[in-house]
Structure formats: structure tokens, C-alpha cells
């Protein structure tokens, strides 16, 4: 499946409204996962580059914050139109670096557009509360004001959508934003920044500073940045949260996931298998909402595993840009090796490999096909670790309560799904399950952007989820004003308390 190498492109940052090569000597490769070739080199932003972006943001932030929310929304609506018009080019950028099938890249773009559209309509959520006449000539009201400059750090799996969860809402709330996209898949964010400026965003309000962990540390340490939105793996999220809070910043840090889908004996097995296979293998399982554990309850387990394997083995693995591909490669060579080792460990630890997606070592692309391991239990590597690839673990349990206890004991709490025909079981599941995103007879979708999104336990550090009302709360702070404006006495008029003007003047 490999292809011939071409000269790597030289990528850039986006600072103060234009492409910028930065001042650092540090850089890293960007790969085409389908061939294993390096297709670009990416400069990693230095402390000075981050500082330049912060200064540009500070110059622009005051005017932007003072603009009416409707004026900011107009810029975002023009951006929405430009991004939708550029859908094919953006999707191709995503697929080239991330690996996912082109249709999945289009779907990612669509979800990102929905988040952007929600940000365009955020004005009502920015309104405060007004308490009239709480004392003599006194009103009390609250204002929501932007934080100033906010930074976002994003992962490699959805390189357009996850940044779109953040910066449109932050901008709509009146902030300036510095985005540090994943160093493995930077181009979609750069192209989007270009389009946002073409839509009329004043320079400096959105910068893209590329880099790795070291660049993130510069963002955390910069005193001009008020808050950090982070999405990535749990160890990184936990560290960014702790260091960001210690630096006096507001932080929301969304971490990893191990999403379980529970299938009760009364479920429509065929529909459940369709959903779970799509959720396990779409984007090669590299989605925070991917289902990585199927929990088969009771006597249906054999039939259900057969249904899963039947569907999974019919998926076409191939280059993301090739027509007909269902499952593209995983994004990095390191991820391919980790998945191969985890499958090997699963077998060694007693799981049954009923579908093996491993490729021959001679394959240069980062391919791992749909894999199913049956008889998995907590304590096995394939259960305990977030594998973030097309490997589905099947755990067999005897009862609904045992399935819930399994999910409860798992350190992650991003999402969980239930498949059943029993409404009472569904209601009990949604009430009792300890995760942030619940799915009933669908497999763990990201909720539409009017709702907030984020996990519980080790899947989210911080108090507020991303987008929706929580997102607005995160990107704004509240100011409460108590104001007295005594009525000015005018000749011939009664004062507010009914006394004559003369009485008022002598008070
Ligand atoms: P990652 O943690 O390796 O990297 C995420 C971002 O953080 C990147 O921009 C990276 O440069 C930076 N980074 C990496 N290590 C860091 C560190 N130690 N300190 C500071 N910054 C660091 O994650 P990834 O491999 O790019 O993405 C996959 C992970 O993201 C998975 O764990 C997945 O579950 C998670 N994810 C979660 C959600 C969610 O909504 N909870 C959504 C998408 C992805």
C-alpha cells in the first residue's frame, strides 16, 4: 500500500494574521500514514514565538471584546461559509496527515461546522441577569466578560473538529485565541486559520503556534494567557491541568477514554453490531468516542461476537484517499507498534483473538485492520490501556449490574452506550452509569454543540466541559454590578417616592 516519496513541504505558524516561520531551530516531521513517508516538516514554536503571538493577541483583544456580539458572530458566519465552500480541500488535508478515509474527514468537517454554527448563535448565553429595584433606586445585574487571551492544545485524531470546539466559541465570547494543534496533523488548522482571516478576523485574534510538549509549556508559563483548553491523552491532560492551575490559569483538560457498549440479551443484536462495529473502527478507532469495549450480557455472547466479526472482516482497509476505503491507517508508526504489542499481550494474557488485523512487517504504511479479542477481562493490557486504534475487546458478563460495575471500576469516564429494548433498563443505565456522555441504542456520539461535552473521572480534569453552556462559562467571567441612580428631581414632578421636588431638594 506504500507510495513513492516526494520532497517534504515546509510548514509554518500563523501569527499576527500571517504565515510565519518562527524563530526556533526546533522542528519535527509530519508523516503520510498510508505510505510511512515524511511529507512535511513543521517548525516548533519557541518561547519568543509564543510571546510574539501573545503580544499580537493583546493588541487586538480590546477592540474585539468591545465589539457587539453580533459583529463578532458576523465574522464567524462568513468563516462558516468559506469553510463549507472549501470542504473538499480541507478534508483532503485531514486525510493526508491523519490517515482516516476521506468520507470520515468530510464527516469530521461537518461536525466542526456544527460547532462553529453553534458559536455563531451564542449571544443569548452571554446575557447576564438583571434584578430591578432591589433597593431605593438600586438595580443589580451581572455581566459576562471575556477572559482576554486563551490558548487551546489539541490532539491528532480530529485535527479540524477539536480546534473548532474551542476557538469559535472563545472568539464569539470576545477572547483572542492561540491554538497549538497536534504536531502530527497541523495542516488543517493552518488552512482554517487562513480562511478565518479571509473572512475578516482582525490579525492577532487567532494565532496557530505549532510545536510539541515544549511549546505547550511556553503557553502554560506565559503570564499573558488567562486560560487553557486542552484535549488529549489522560497523562498529558492531568499534567497540563496541574501545571496550568499552579500558574494561576483557568484550565479545562479533556483526557482519554475507554468507552464501553453494553448489549443486553433483549437488544436488536444486528442493529447493535452495526453500531458497535462503526464506532469501533471508524477513523481506525482513533476517536475519543470510539467504542473499545463491547460488553456482552448473558447468553447472547456467542451470537453477538459472531455478528461483530462478520461485519468487521467485511470492512475495506486502505489508503484514506482511495475510493471505497472504510478503515485507513493509524496515524503514527509508534501507534501501529503499540497496537501490535497490545494484541500480542492480549493473546498471551488469555484473550481469544477472533479477528487479527495485524499486517506483515514489510508493509510501510501504518496499517492495523479491524481486530476483535474475545474473553477479555480487567487486568489484561487490552482492557486496562487506552489503545486508541481499531482493536475491540469483548468482555462477557452475566448481568446488567455486573456490566455497570465494570464501567464504574474503570478509571476512564468519557462515554458509555447501552443497547436494549427495555426502557426501564435504559433509564436505570442513564441514571447510574458514571460517565459524562451516555448513548442509548446509538454508539457514543459527540453530542450536538448546543450541549456541553466531556467525560468524568480520568477523562476530564477541571470543572467545566467543552462547548455549550459550560464552554461559555469557561471562556467568560462574571462581573456583578450593583448601581444606584437616584432620579434627578425636576421642577413640578414628583420624586420616585412620591415626595415633592422641594422636599427632595431639602433632603
Ligand atoms: P497527546 O496527549 O499525545 O497530545 C495532545 C496534545 O498535547 C498535542 O498537541 C501534543 O503536542 C500535546 N502534548 C503531548 N504530550 C504533552 C505533555 N506531556 N504535556 C503537554 N502537552 C502535551 O494526545 P494525542 O495522542 O494527540 O491524541 C489522542 C488522545 O486524545 C487520546 O487519549 C484520546 O482519547 C484523547 N482525546 C480525547 C478527547 C476528549 O474529548 N476527551 C477528544 C479527542 C482525543
Coordinates of C-alpha atoms and ligand atoms in Angstrom, one line a residue:
X1 CA 0.0 0.0 0.0
X2 CA 3.0 2.3 0.2
X3 CA 3.8 5.1 -2.4
X4 CA 6.8 7.0 -3.6
X5 CA 8.3 9.8 -1.6
X6 CA 8.1 13.5 -2.6
X7 CA 10.1 16.4 -1.2
X8 CA 8.6 17.3 2.3
X9 CA 6.7 20.7 2.4
X10 CA 8.0 23.3 4.8
X11 CA 5.1 24.3 7.1
X12 CA 4.8 27.4 9.3
X13 CA 2.9 29.0 12.2
X14 CA 0.2 31.6 11.8
X15 CA 1.0 34.7 13.9
X16 CA -0.4 38.2 13.8
X17 CA -2.6 37.5 10.8
X18 CA 0.0 35.9 8.5
X19 CA 2.1 32.8 7.9
X20 CA 5.3 32.9 10.0
X21 CA 8.3 30.6 10.0
X22 CA 9.1 31.3 13.7
X23 CA 12.5 31.8 15.3
X24 CA 13.1 28.3 16.7
X25 CA 15.6 25.8 15.3
X26 CA 13.4 23.0 16.6
X27 CA 11.2 21.2 14.1
X28 CA 9.6 17.8 13.5
X29 CA 8.4 15.6 10.7
X30 CA 4.8 15.1 9.5
X31 CA 4.0 11.7 8.0
X32 CA 1.7 10.3 5.4
X33 CA 0.4 7.4 7.5
X34 CA -0.6 5.5 4.3
X35 CA 2.9 5.4 2.9
X36 CA 5.1 6.0 6.0
X37 CA 6.8 8.8 4.1
X38 CA 7.6 12.2 5.6
X39 CA 5.5 14.7 3.7
X40 CA 6.3 17.9 5.7
X41 CA 8.5 19.5 8.3
X42 CA 6.9 21.6 11.0
X43 CA 8.7 24.3 13.0
X44 CA 8.2 24.1 16.7
X45 CA 7.4 27.5 18.3
X46 CA 9.9 28.9 20.8
X47 CA 9.2 31.0 23.8
X48 CA 9.8 34.1 21.7
X49 CA 7.3 32.9 19.0
X50 CA 4.6 32.3 21.7
X51 CA 5.4 35.8 23.2
X52 CA 5.0 37.4 19.7
X53 CA 1.6 35.7 19.3
X54 CA 0.5 36.9 22.7
X55 CA 1.5 40.4 22.0
X56 CA -0.4 40.4 18.7
X57 CA -3.4 39.0 20.6
X58 CA -3.2 41.7 23.2
X59 CA -3.1 44.4 20.6
X60 CA -6.3 43.1 19.0
X61 CA -8.2 41.8 22.0
X62 CA -9.5 45.0 23.5
X63 CA -11.3 46.2 20.3
X64 CA -12.7 42.7 19.7
X65 CA -14.0 42.4 23.2
X66 CA -15.7 45.8 22.9
X67 CA -17.4 44.8 19.6
X68 CA -21.1 43.8 19.8
X69 CA -21.5 40.0 20.0
X70 CA -23.5 40.3 16.7
X71 CA -20.4 41.9 15.0
X72 CA -18.2 39.0 16.1
X73 CA -20.8 36.5 15.0
X74 CA -20.9 38.1 11.5
X75 CA -17.2 37.3 11.1
X76 CA -17.7 33.8 12.3
X77 CA -20.7 33.3 9.9
X78 CA -18.5 34.4 6.9
X79 CA -15.9 31.9 8.1
X80 CA -18.6 29.2 8.3
X81 CA -19.4 29.8 4.7
X82 CA -15.8 29.8 3.5
X83 CA -15.0 26.7 5.4
X84 CA -18.1 24.9 3.9
X85 CA -17.0 26.0 0.4
X86 CA -13.5 24.6 1.0
X87 CA -14.8 21.3 2.3
X88 CA -13.0 19.1 -0.2
X89 CA -9.6 20.7 0.2
X90 CA -9.9 20.7 4.0
X91 CA -11.0 17.1 4.1
X92 CA -8.0 16.1 1.8
X93 CA -5.6 17.8 4.2
X94 CA -7.1 15.9 7.1
X95 CA -6.8 12.6 5.4
X96 CA -3.3 13.1 4.0
X97 CA -1.9 13.6 7.5
X98 CA -4.3 11.8 9.8
X99 CA -4.9 8.8 7.6
X100 CA -8.7 8.5 8.0
X101 CA -10.9 7.7 5.0
X102 CA -12.0 10.8 3.0
X103 CA -15.7 10.3 3.9
X104 CA -14.7 10.3 7.6
X105 CA -12.7 13.5 7.1
X106 CA -15.8 15.1 5.5
X107 CA -17.9 13.9 8.5
X108 CA -15.3 15.5 10.8
X109 CA -15.6 18.7 8.9
X110 CA -19.4 18.6 9.2
X111 CA -19.3 18.1 13.0
X112 CA -16.8 21.0 13.2
X113 CA -19.1 23.2 11.1
X114 CA -21.9 22.4 13.6
X115 CA -19.8 23.6 16.5
X116 CA -18.9 26.7 14.6
X117 CA -22.6 27.3 13.8
X118 CA -23.4 27.0 17.5
X119 CA -20.7 29.6 18.3
X120 CA -22.3 32.0 15.8
X121 CA -25.6 31.9 17.9
X122 CA -24.0 32.2 21.3
X123 CA -25.2 35.8 22.0
X124 CA -28.1 34.8 24.3
X125 CA -25.8 32.8 26.5
X126 CA -23.7 35.9 27.0
X127 CA -26.5 37.8 28.6
X128 CA -26.5 38.3 32.3
X129 CA -29.3 38.5 34.9
X130 CA -31.0 41.8 35.8
X131 CA -32.6 42.4 39.2
X132 CA -34.5 45.6 39.1
X133 CA -35.1 47.9 42.1
X134 CA -33.5 45.7 44.8
X135 CA -33.2 48.9 47.0
X136 CA -34.1 52.5 46.7
X137 CA -33.1 53.4 43.1
X138 CA -30.8 50.5 43.1
X139 CA -30.5 47.7 40.4
X140 CA -28.2 44.7 40.5
X141 CA -27.1 43.0 37.3
X142 CA -24.4 40.6 36.1
X143 CA -22.2 40.9 33.0
X144 CA -20.3 38.1 31.3
X145 CA -16.9 39.4 30.1
X146 CA -14.2 37.6 28.1
X147 CA -11.0 36.4 29.8
X148 CA -8.7 38.1 27.4
X149 CA -6.2 35.6 25.8
X150 CA -6.9 31.9 25.8
X151 CA -4.8 29.0 24.5
X152 CA -6.0 25.7 23.1
X153 CA -4.0 22.5 22.8
X154 CA -5.5 19.7 20.6
X155 CA -4.9 16.1 19.7
X156 CA -4.3 14.3 16.4
X157 CA -7.5 12.4 15.9
X158 CA -9.8 15.2 14.7
X159 CA -7.4 17.9 13.7
X160 CA -10.1 20.3 12.4
X161 CA -13.1 19.5 14.7
X162 CA -11.5 19.6 18.1
X163 CA -10.0 23.1 17.5
X164 CA -13.4 24.1 16.2
X165 CA -14.9 23.1 19.6
X166 CA -12.7 25.8 21.1
X167 CA -11.7 28.9 19.2
X168 CA -15.0 29.9 17.5
X169 CA -16.7 29.9 20.9
X170 CA -13.8 31.6 22.6
X171 CA -13.8 34.3 19.9
X172 CA -17.6 34.6 20.0
X173 CA -17.2 35.3 23.7
X174 CA -14.8 38.1 22.9
X175 CA -11.4 36.5 23.6
X176 CA -8.3 36.2 21.5
X177 CA -7.0 32.6 21.0
X178 CA -3.7 30.8 20.5
X179 CA -4.0 27.3 19.1
X180 CA -1.4 24.6 19.4
X181 CA -2.6 21.8 17.2
X182 CA -1.1 18.3 17.2
X183 CA 2.3 18.3 15.7
X184 CA 1.4 15.1 13.8
X185 CA -1.5 16.7 11.8
X186 CA -1.1 20.5 11.7
X187 CA -2.2 21.5 8.2
X188 CA -6.0 21.5 8.6
X189 CA -5.7 24.1 11.4
X190 CA -3.4 26.2 9.3
X191 CA -5.7 26.2 6.4
X192 CA -8.6 27.0 8.7
X193 CA -6.7 30.0 10.2
X194 CA -6.1 31.3 6.6
X195 CA -9.9 31.1 5.9
X196 CA -10.8 32.8 9.1
X197 CA -8.7 35.7 8.3
X198 CA -10.1 35.8 4.7
X199 CA -13.5 36.0 6.5
X200 CA -12.4 39.3 8.1
X201 CA -11.0 38.3 11.5
X202 CA -8.6 41.1 12.6
X203 CA -5.0 40.0 12.8
X204 CA -3.7 38.7 16.1
X205 CA -7.0 37.3 17.4
X206 CA -6.2 33.7 16.2
X207 CA -2.7 32.5 16.1
X208 CA -1.5 29.0 15.4
X209 CA 1.7 28.2 17.2
X210 CA 2.9 24.7 16.2
X211 CA 5.1 22.5 18.3
X212 CA 5.3 19.7 20.8
X213 CA 5.2 19.5 24.6
X214 CA 7.8 22.2 25.0
X215 CA 5.6 24.7 23.1
X216 CA 2.7 23.8 25.5
X217 CA 5.0 24.6 28.4
X218 CA 5.6 28.1 26.9
X219 CA 1.9 28.6 26.7
X220 CA 1.4 27.4 30.3
X221 CA 4.2 29.7 31.6
X222 CA 3.1 32.8 29.7
X223 CA 1.6 35.3 32.1
X224 CA -0.5 36.9 29.3
X225 CA -2.5 33.8 28.8
X226 CA -5.5 33.5 31.1
X227 CA -6.8 30.0 30.4
X228 CA -6.0 26.8 28.6
X229 CA -8.4 24.4 26.9
X230 CA -6.7 21.0 26.5
X231 CA -7.8 17.9 24.7
X232 CA -5.5 14.9 24.6
X233 CA -4.4 11.8 26.4
X234 CA -5.0 11.4 30.2
X235 CA -1.4 11.7 31.4
X236 CA -0.9 14.9 29.3
X237 CA -4.3 16.3 30.4
X238 CA -3.5 15.6 34.1
X239 CA -0.1 17.3 33.8
X240 CA -1.4 20.3 31.9
X241 CA -4.2 20.8 34.4
X242 CA -1.8 20.7 37.4
X243 CA 0.8 23.0 35.8
X244 CA -1.8 25.4 34.4
X245 CA -3.6 25.7 37.7
X246 CA -0.3 26.2 39.5
X247 CA 0.5 29.0 37.0
X248 CA -2.8 30.7 38.0
X249 CA -4.7 29.9 34.9
X250 CA -8.2 28.5 34.3
X251 CA -7.9 25.1 32.8
X252 CA -10.3 22.5 31.3
X253 CA -8.3 19.4 30.3
X254 CA -10.2 16.6 28.5
X255 CA -8.3 13.3 28.6
X256 CA -8.5 9.8 27.2
X257 CA -11.3 7.2 27.0
X258 CA -12.2 3.6 27.3
X259 CA -15.8 3.6 26.1
X260 CA -17.9 0.6 26.8
X261 CA -21.0 -0.5 24.9
X262 CA -23.3 -2.9 26.8
X263 CA -25.5 -5.2 24.9
X264 CA -28.4 -6.7 26.9
X265 CA -29.9 -10.0 25.9
X266 CA -33.1 -8.3 24.7
X267 CA -31.3 -5.9 22.3
X268 CA -31.7 -5.9 18.5
X269 CA -28.3 -7.8 18.0
X270 CA -28.0 -6.9 14.4
X271 CA -28.5 -3.2 14.9
X272 CA -26.2 -3.2 18.0
X273 CA -23.5 -5.0 16.0
X274 CA -23.8 -2.5 13.1
X275 CA -23.4 0.5 15.6
X276 CA -20.6 -1.0 17.6
X277 CA -18.6 -2.0 14.5
X278 CA -18.9 1.5 13.1
X279 CA -18.0 3.1 16.4
X280 CA -15.0 0.7 17.0
X281 CA -13.4 1.0 13.6
X282 CA -14.4 4.4 12.1
X283 CA -11.2 6.5 11.8
X284 CA -9.3 3.3 12.7
X285 CA -10.7 3.6 16.3
X286 CA -8.8 6.9 16.8
X287 CA -11.7 8.9 18.2
X288 CA -12.4 9.8 21.8
X289 CA -15.9 8.5 21.3
X290 CA -14.8 5.2 19.7
X291 CA -16.2 2.1 21.4
X292 CA -13.2 0.0 22.5
X293 CA -15.0 -2.5 24.8
X294 CA -18.2 -4.4 23.9
X295 CA -19.8 -5.9 27.0
X296 CA -22.0 -8.9 26.1
X297 CA -24.5 -9.7 28.8
X298 CA -25.7 -13.3 29.3
X299 CA -26.5 -15.9 26.7
X300 CA -26.2 -13.7 23.6
X301 CA -22.4 -13.5 23.8
X302 CA -21.5 -16.2 21.1
X303 CA -24.1 -14.9 18.6
X304 CA -23.0 -11.3 19.2
X305 CA -19.3 -12.0 18.8
X306 CA -20.1 -13.8 15.5
X307 CA -22.1 -10.8 14.3
X308 CA -19.2 -8.4 15.2
X309 CA -16.6 -10.5 13.4
X310 CA -18.9 -10.9 10.4
X311 CA -19.2 -7.2 9.9
X312 CA -15.7 -6.2 10.9
X313 CA -14.0 -8.5 8.5
X314 CA -16.0 -7.1 5.6
X315 CA -14.5 -3.6 6.1
X316 CA -12.0 -2.5 3.5
X317 CA -8.7 -1.3 4.9
X318 CA -6.7 1.0 2.6
X319 CA -5.4 4.5 1.9
X320 CA -7.7 7.2 3.2
X321 CA -7.7 8.9 -0.2
X322 CA -8.6 5.7 -2.1
X323 CA -12.3 5.3 -3.0
X324 CA -14.0 2.5 -1.1
X325 CA -11.8 2.6 1.9
X326 CA -13.6 2.0 5.2
X327 CA -10.6 2.0 7.5
X328 CA -7.5 4.0 6.9
X329 CA -4.1 3.5 8.6
X330 CA -3.5 4.7 12.2
X331 CA -1.7 8.0 12.3
X332 CA 1.8 7.1 13.5
X333 CA 4.3 4.2 13.3
X334 CA 4.5 4.3 17.1
X335 CA 0.8 3.7 17.4
X336 CA 1.0 0.8 15.0
X337 CA 3.7 -0.8 17.1
X338 CA 1.8 -0.3 20.3
X339 CA -1.3 -1.8 18.9
X340 CA 0.6 -4.9 17.6
X341 CA 2.2 -5.3 21.1
X342 CA -1.1 -4.9 22.8
X343 CA -2.7 -7.6 20.6
X344 CA 0.2 -9.9 21.3
X345 CA -0.1 -9.2 25.0
X346 CA -3.9 -9.9 24.9
X347 CA -3.3 -13.3 23.5
X348 CA -0.5 -14.0 26.0
X349 CA -2.8 -12.9 28.8
X350 CA -5.6 -15.3 27.8
X351 CA -7.9 -13.4 25.5
X352 CA -9.1 -15.2 22.3
X353 CA -8.0 -13.4 19.1
X354 CA -11.1 -13.9 16.9
X355 CA -10.1 -11.4 14.2
X356 CA -6.5 -10.4 13.7
X357 CA -5.9 -7.1 11.9
X358 CA -2.1 -7.1 12.1
X359 CA -0.1 -6.6 8.9
X360 CA 3.1 -8.1 7.7
X361 CA 6.2 -6.2 8.9
X362 CA 7.1 -5.4 5.3
X363 CA 4.1 -3.1 5.0
X364 CA 5.5 0.5 5.2
X365 CA 2.2 2.3 5.9
X366 CA 0.9 2.4 9.5
X367 CA -1.9 -0.2 8.9
X368 CA -3.7 -2.2 11.5
X369 CA -7.0 -3.7 10.4
X370 CA -10.1 -4.3 12.5
X371 CA -9.3 -6.7 15.4
X372 CA -11.6 -8.5 17.8
X373 CA -10.4 -10.1 21.1
X374 CA -13.0 -12.1 23.0
X375 CA -12.9 -13.2 26.6
X376 CA -11.1 -10.0 27.7
X377 CA -11.1 -9.2 31.4
X378 CA -9.9 -6.2 33.6
X379 CA -6.2 -6.7 34.3
X380 CA -5.4 -7.5 30.7
X381 CA -3.4 -4.9 28.7
X382 CA -6.1 -4.7 26.0
X383 CA -8.7 -3.8 28.7
X384 CA -6.6 -1.6 31.0
X385 CA -4.8 0.6 28.5
X386 CA -6.4 3.1 26.1
X387 CA -5.2 1.6 22.8
X388 CA -6.8 4.3 20.5
X389 CA -6.8 2.0 17.5
X390 CA -9.1 -0.5 15.7
X391 CA -9.0 -3.1 18.4
X392 CA -12.3 -4.1 20.0
X393 CA -12.2 -6.0 23.3
X394 CA -15.3 -8.2 24.2
X395 CA -16.0 -8.7 27.9
X396 CA -18.6 -11.3 28.8
X397 CA -20.7 -10.7 31.9
X398 CA -23.7 -12.3 33.4
X399 CA -25.9 -9.4 34.3
X400 CA -26.8 -5.7 33.8
X401 CA -25.5 -4.9 37.3
X402 CA -22.2 -6.6 36.5
X403 CA -21.9 -4.5 33.4
X404 CA -22.5 -1.3 35.3
X405 CA -19.9 -2.3 38.0
X406 CA -17.4 -3.0 35.3
X407 CA -17.8 0.5 33.8
X408 CA -17.8 2.1 37.3
X409 CA -14.5 0.4 38.2
X410 CA -12.8 1.7 35.0
X411 CA -10.7 4.8 35.6
X412 CA -12.0 6.5 32.4
X413 CA -15.5 8.0 32.3
X414 CA -15.8 9.6 28.8
X415 CA -18.8 7.7 27.3
X416 CA -20.9 4.5 27.6
X417 CA -23.6 3.0 25.4
X418 CA -26.5 0.6 26.1
X419 CA -28.3 -1.5 23.6
X420 CA -31.7 -2.8 24.8
X421 CA -35.4 -2.8 24.1
X422 CA -36.2 -2.3 27.7
X423 CA -37.0 1.4 28.6
X424 CA -36.6 0.7 32.3
X425 CA -33.1 -0.7 31.9
X426 CA -32.2 2.4 29.7
X427 CA -33.5 4.8 32.3
X428 CA -31.6 3.0 35.1
X429 CA -28.4 3.0 32.9
X430 CA -28.5 6.7 32.2
X431 CA -29.1 7.4 35.9
X432 CA -26.5 5.1 37.3
X433 CA -23.6 5.0 34.9
X434 CA -20.6 7.1 35.9
X435 CA -19.6 8.7 32.6
X436 CA -20.2 12.1 31.0
X437 CA -21.7 11.0 27.7
X438 CA -24.4 8.4 27.6
X439 CA -25.8 6.7 24.4
X440 CA -28.9 4.6 24.2
X441 CA -29.2 2.3 21.1
X442 CA -26.6 4.5 19.4
X443 CA -22.9 4.3 19.9
X444 CA -21.3 7.2 21.9
X445 CA -21.8 10.1 19.6
X446 CA -20.3 13.5 20.4
X447 CA -23.4 15.4 21.4
X448 CA -24.5 18.3 19.2
X449 CA -22.7 21.5 20.2
X450 CA -25.6 23.1 21.9
X451 CA -24.9 20.6 24.7
X452 CA -21.6 20.6 26.6
X453 CA -19.3 17.6 26.1
X454 CA -16.7 16.0 28.3
X455 CA -16.1 12.9 30.5
X456 CA -16.0 12.2 34.2
X457 CA -13.1 10.7 36.3
X458 CA -9.8 10.5 34.4
X459 CA -11.4 11.7 31.2
X460 CA -11.7 15.4 32.3
X461 CA -9.7 17.5 34.7
X462 CA -11.4 20.7 35.6
X463 CA -15.0 21.7 36.4
X464 CA -16.3 22.7 33.0
X465 CA -16.9 20.6 29.9
X466 CA -16.3 21.9 26.4
X467 CA -18.7 23.9 24.3
X468 CA -22.4 24.7 25.1
X469 CA -23.1 26.5 28.3
X470 CA -20.1 25.1 30.1
X471 CA -17.9 26.4 27.2
X472 CA -19.4 29.9 27.6
X473 CA -18.8 29.7 31.3
X474 CA -15.2 28.7 30.7
X475 CA -14.4 31.5 28.2
X476 CA -16.0 34.3 30.3
X477 CA -16.0 35.6 33.8
X478 CA -18.9 37.1 35.6
X479 CA -19.0 40.7 37.0
X480 CA -21.9 41.7 39.1
X481 CA -22.8 45.4 39.3
X482 CA -24.9 47.0 42.0
X483 CA -25.8 50.5 40.9
X484 CA -27.8 53.3 42.4
X485 CA -29.2 56.0 40.0
X486 CA -31.4 58.4 42.1
X487 CA -34.0 60.1 40.0
X488 CA -32.9 63.7 39.3
X489 CA -35.6 66.0 40.7
X490 CA -37.3 68.2 38.1
X491 CA -39.5 71.2 38.9
X492 CA -43.2 70.3 39.0
X493 CA -42.5 66.5 39.1
X494 CA -42.9 64.1 42.0
X495 CA -39.8 62.2 43.0
X496 CA -39.8 58.4 42.8
X497 CA -41.0 58.1 46.5
X498 CA -43.9 60.5 45.8
X499 CA -42.5 63.5 47.7
X500 CA -42.5 66.9 46.1
X501 CA -39.4 68.3 44.3
X502 CA -38.9 70.8 47.1
X503 CA -38.9 68.1 49.7
X504 CA -36.3 66.2 47.7
X505 CA -34.1 69.2 47.3
X506 CA -34.0 69.8 51.1
X507 CA -33.3 66.2 52.0
Ligands
LIG1 P1 -1.5 13.7 23.3 O1 -1.8 13.8 24.8 O2 -0.3 12.9 23.0 O3 -1.3 15.1 22.6 C1 -2.4 16.0 22.7 C2 -1.8 17.4 22.6 O4 -1.0 17.7 23.7 C3 -0.8 17.6 21.4 O5 -1.0 18.9 20.9 C4 0.6 17.4 22.0 O6 1.6 18.2 21.3 C5 0.4 17.9 23.4 N1 1.1 17.1 24.4 C6 1.5 15.8 24.3 N2 2.1 15.4 25.5 C7 2.1 16.5 26.3 C8 2.5 16.7 27.6 N3 3.1 15.8 28.3 N4 2.3 17.9 28.2 C9 1.7 18.9 27.5 N5 1.3 18.8 26.2 C10 1.4 17.6 25.6 O7 -2.8 13.0 22.6 P2 -2.9 12.5 21.1 O8 -2.1 11.3 21.0 O9 -2.5 13.7 20.2 O10 -4.4 12.3 21.0 C11 -5.1 11.1 21.4 C12 -5.6 11.2 22.8 O11 -6.5 12.3 22.9 C13 -6.4 10.0 23.2 O12 -6.0 9.7 24.5 C14 -7.8 10.4 23.1 O13 -8.7 9.7 23.9 C15 -7.7 11.8 23.5 N6 -8.9 12.6 23.0 C16 -9.8 13.0 24.0 C17 -10.9 13.7 23.6 C18 -12.0 14.0 24.6 O14 -12.9 14.7 24.2 N7 -11.9 13.6 25.8 C19 -11.1 14.0 22.2 C20 -10.1 13.7 21.3 C21 -9.0 12.9 21.7

